[in-house]
PDB file of C-alpha atoms in Angstrom:
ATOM      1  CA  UNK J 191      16.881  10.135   0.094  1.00 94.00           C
ATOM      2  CA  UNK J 192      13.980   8.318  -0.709  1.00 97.00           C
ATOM      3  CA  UNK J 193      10.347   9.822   0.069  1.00 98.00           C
ATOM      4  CA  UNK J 194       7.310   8.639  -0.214  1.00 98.00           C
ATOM      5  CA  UNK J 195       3.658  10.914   0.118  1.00 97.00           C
ATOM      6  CA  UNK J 196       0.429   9.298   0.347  1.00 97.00           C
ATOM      7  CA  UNK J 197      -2.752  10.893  -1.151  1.00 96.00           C
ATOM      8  CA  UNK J 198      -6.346   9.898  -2.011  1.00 97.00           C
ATOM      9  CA  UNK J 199      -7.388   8.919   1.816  1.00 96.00           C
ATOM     10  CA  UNK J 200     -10.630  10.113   3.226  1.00 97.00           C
ATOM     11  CA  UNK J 201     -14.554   9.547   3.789  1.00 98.00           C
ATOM     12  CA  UNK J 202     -16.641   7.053   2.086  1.00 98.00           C
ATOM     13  CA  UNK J 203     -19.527   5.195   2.538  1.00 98.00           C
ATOM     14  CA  UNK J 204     -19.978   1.296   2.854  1.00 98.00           C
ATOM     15  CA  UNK J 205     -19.779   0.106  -0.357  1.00 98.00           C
ATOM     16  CA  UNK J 206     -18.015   3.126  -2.019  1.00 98.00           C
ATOM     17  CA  UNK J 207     -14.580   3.158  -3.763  1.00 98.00           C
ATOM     18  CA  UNK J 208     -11.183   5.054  -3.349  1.00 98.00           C
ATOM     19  CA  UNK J 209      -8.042   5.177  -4.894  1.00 98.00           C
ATOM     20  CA  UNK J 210      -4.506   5.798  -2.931  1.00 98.00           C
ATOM     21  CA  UNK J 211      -1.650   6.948  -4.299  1.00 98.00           C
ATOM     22  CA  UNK J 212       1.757   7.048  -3.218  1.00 98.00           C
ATOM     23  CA  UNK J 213       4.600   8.799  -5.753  1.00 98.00           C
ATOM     24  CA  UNK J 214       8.284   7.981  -4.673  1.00 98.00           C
ATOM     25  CA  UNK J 215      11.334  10.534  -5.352  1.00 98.00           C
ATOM     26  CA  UNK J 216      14.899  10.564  -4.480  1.00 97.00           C
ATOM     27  CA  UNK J 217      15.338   6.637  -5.782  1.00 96.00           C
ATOM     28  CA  UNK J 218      15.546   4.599  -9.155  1.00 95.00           C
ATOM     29  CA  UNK J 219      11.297   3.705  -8.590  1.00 95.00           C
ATOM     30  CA  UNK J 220      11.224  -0.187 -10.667  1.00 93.00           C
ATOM     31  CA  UNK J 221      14.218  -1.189  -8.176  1.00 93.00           C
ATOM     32  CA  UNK J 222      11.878  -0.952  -5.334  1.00 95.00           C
ATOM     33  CA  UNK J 223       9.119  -3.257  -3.877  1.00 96.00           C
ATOM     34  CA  UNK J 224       6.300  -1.587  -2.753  1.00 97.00           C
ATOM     35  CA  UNK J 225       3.737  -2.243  -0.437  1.00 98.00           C
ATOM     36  CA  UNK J 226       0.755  -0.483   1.321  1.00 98.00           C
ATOM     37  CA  UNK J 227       0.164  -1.123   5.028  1.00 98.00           C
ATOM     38  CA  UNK J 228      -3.012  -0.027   7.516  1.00 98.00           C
ATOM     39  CA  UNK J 229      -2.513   0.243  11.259  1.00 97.00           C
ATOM     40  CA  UNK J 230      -5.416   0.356  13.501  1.00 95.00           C
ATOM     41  CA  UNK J 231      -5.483   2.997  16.237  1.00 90.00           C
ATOM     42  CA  UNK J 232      -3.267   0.446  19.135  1.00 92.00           C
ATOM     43  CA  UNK J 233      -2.472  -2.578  16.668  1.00 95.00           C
ATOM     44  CA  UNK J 234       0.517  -3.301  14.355  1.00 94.00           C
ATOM     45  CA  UNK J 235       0.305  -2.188  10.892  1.00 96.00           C
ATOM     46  CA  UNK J 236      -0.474  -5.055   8.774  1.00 97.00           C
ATOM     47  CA  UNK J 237       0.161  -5.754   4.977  1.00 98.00           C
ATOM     48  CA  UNK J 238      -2.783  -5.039   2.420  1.00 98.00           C
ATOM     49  CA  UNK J 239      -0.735  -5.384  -0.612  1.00 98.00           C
ATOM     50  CA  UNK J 240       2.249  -5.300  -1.936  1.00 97.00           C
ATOM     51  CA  UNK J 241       3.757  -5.677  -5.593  1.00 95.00           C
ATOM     52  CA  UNK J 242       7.491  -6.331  -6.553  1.00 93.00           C
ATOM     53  CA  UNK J 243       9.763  -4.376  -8.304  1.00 87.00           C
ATOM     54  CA  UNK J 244       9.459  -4.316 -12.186  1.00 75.00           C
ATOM     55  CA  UNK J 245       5.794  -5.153 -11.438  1.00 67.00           C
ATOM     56  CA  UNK J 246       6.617  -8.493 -11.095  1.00 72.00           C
ATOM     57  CA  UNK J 247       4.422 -10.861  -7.740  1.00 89.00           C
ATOM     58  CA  UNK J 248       1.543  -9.585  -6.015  1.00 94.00           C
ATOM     59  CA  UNK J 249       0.649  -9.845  -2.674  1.00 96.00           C
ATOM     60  CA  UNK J 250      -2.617  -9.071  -0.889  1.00 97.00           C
ATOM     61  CA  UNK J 251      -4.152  -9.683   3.042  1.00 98.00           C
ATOM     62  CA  UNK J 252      -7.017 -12.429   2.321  1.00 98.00           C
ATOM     63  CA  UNK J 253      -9.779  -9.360   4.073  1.00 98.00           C
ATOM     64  CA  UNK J 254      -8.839  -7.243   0.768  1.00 98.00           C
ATOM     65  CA  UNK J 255      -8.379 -10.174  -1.856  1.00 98.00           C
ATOM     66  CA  UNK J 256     -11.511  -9.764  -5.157  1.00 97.00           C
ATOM     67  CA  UNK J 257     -12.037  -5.880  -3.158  1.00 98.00           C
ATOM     68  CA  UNK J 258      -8.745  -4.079  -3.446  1.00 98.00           C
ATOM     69  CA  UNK J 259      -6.101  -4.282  -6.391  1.00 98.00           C
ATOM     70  CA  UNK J 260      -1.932  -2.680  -6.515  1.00 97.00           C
ATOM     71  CA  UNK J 261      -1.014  -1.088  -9.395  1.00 96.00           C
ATOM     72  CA  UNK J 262       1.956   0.376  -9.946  1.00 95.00           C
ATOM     73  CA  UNK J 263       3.360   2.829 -12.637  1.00 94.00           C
ATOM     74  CA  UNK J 264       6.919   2.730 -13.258  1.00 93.00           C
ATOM     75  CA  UNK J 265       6.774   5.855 -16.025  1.00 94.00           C
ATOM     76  CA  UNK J 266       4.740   7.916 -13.121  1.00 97.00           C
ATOM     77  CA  UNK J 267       7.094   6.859  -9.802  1.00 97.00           C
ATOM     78  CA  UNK J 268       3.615   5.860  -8.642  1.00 97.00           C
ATOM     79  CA  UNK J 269       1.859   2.861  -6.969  1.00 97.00           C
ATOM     80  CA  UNK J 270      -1.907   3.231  -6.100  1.00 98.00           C
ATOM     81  CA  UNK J 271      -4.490   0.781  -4.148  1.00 98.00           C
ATOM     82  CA  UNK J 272      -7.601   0.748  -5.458  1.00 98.00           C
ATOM     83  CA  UNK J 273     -10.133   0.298  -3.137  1.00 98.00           C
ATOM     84  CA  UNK J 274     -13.520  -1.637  -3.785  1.00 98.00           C
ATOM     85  CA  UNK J 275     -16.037  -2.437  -1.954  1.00 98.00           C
ATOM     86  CA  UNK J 276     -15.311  -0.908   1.246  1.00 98.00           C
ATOM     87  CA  UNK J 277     -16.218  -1.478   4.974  1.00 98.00           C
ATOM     88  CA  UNK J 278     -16.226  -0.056   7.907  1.00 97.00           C
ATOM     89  CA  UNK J 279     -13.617  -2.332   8.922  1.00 97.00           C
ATOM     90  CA  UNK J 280     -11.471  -0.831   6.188  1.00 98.00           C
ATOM     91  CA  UNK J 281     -11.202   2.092   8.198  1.00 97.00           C
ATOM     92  CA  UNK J 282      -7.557   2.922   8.905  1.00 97.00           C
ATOM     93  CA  UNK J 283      -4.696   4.942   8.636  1.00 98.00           C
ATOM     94  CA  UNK J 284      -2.466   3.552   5.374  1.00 98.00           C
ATOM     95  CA  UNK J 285       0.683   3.528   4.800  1.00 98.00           C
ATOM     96  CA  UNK J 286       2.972   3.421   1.562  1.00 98.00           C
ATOM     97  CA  UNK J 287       6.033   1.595   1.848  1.00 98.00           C
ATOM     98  CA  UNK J 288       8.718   0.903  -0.118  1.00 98.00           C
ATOM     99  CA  UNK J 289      12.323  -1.619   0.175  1.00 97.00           C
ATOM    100  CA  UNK J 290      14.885  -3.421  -2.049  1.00 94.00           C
ATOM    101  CA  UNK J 291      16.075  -6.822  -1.679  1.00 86.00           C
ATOM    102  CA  UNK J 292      12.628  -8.273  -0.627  1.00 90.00           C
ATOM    103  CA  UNK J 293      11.825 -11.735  -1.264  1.00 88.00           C
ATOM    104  CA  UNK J 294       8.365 -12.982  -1.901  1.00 86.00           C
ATOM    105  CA  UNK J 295       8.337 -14.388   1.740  1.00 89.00           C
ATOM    106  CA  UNK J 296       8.767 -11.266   3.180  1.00 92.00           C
ATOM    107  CA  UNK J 297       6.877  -9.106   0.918  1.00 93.00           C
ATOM    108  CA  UNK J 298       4.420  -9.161   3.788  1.00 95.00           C
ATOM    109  CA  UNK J 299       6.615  -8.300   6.513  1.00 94.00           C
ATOM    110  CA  UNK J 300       6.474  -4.467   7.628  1.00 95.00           C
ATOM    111  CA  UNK J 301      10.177  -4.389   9.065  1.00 95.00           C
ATOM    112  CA  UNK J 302      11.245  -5.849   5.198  1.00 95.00           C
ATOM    113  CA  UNK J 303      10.537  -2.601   4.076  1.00 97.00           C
ATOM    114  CA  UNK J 304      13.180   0.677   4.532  1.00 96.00           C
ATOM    115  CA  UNK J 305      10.730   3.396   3.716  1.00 98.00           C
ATOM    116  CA  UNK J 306       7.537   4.904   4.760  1.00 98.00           C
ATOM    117  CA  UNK J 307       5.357   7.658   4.111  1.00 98.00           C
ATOM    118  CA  UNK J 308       3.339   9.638   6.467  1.00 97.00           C
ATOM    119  CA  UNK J 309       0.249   7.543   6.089  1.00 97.00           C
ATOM    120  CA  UNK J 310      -3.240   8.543   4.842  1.00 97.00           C
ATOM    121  CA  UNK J 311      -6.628   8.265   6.786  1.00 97.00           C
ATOM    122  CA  UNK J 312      -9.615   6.021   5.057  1.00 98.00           C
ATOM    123  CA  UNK J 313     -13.064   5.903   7.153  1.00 98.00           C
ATOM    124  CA  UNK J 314     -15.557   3.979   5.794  1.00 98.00           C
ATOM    125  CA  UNK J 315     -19.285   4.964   7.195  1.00 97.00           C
ATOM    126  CA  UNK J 316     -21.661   2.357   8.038  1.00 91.00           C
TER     127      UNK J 316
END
């Protein structure tokens, strides 16, 4: 069974940096697209990146694009979103995500994905 745990969330000032990670288990990792989602508190979540398996296409939401960058690390079972730059509007809860068979046209498409973790909280003080 494939699981998925979030870590690196929390406070930061505008401006300020963080760096999620998200290590996957219970799966062959470099089979797997992965993506990071952030849901506002009553909205949808929405994509903020995603990367395909073997590290292959990029993805990113065009609020995040030059700020935030998805790295992942097949030898750890780890994918991380750096976080640059940050605003308040950042603020969010984020989700890791991970699925197989994705095509780049639905790399941004939450229901795509088979996996989730339990999501991490970023605020981002003004």
């Amino acid at each position: 069974q494939v699981q998925l745990v979030e870590s690196g969330g929390g406070l930061v000032q505008t401006g300020g940096s963080l760096r999620l990670s998200c290590t996957f288990s219970g799966g062959t990792f470099r089979s797997y697209t992965m993506g990071w989602f952030r849901q506002y508190a009553g909205q949808e979540r929405e994509i903020v990146a995603a990367v395909k398996r073997y590290g292959g296409d990029t993805v990113y939401a065009d609020s995040v694009k030059g700020r935030f960058t998805i790295v992942r690390d097949n030898a750890k079972n780890t994918v991380y979103l750096h976080m640059n730059s940050l605003k308040p509007e950042d603020t969010a809860v984020y989700y890791c995500a991970a699925g197989q068979g994705l095509i780049t046209s639905t790399l941004r498409v939450g229901r795509a994905y088979d996996h989730w973790g339990q999501g991490t909280q970023v605020t981002v003080s003004s």
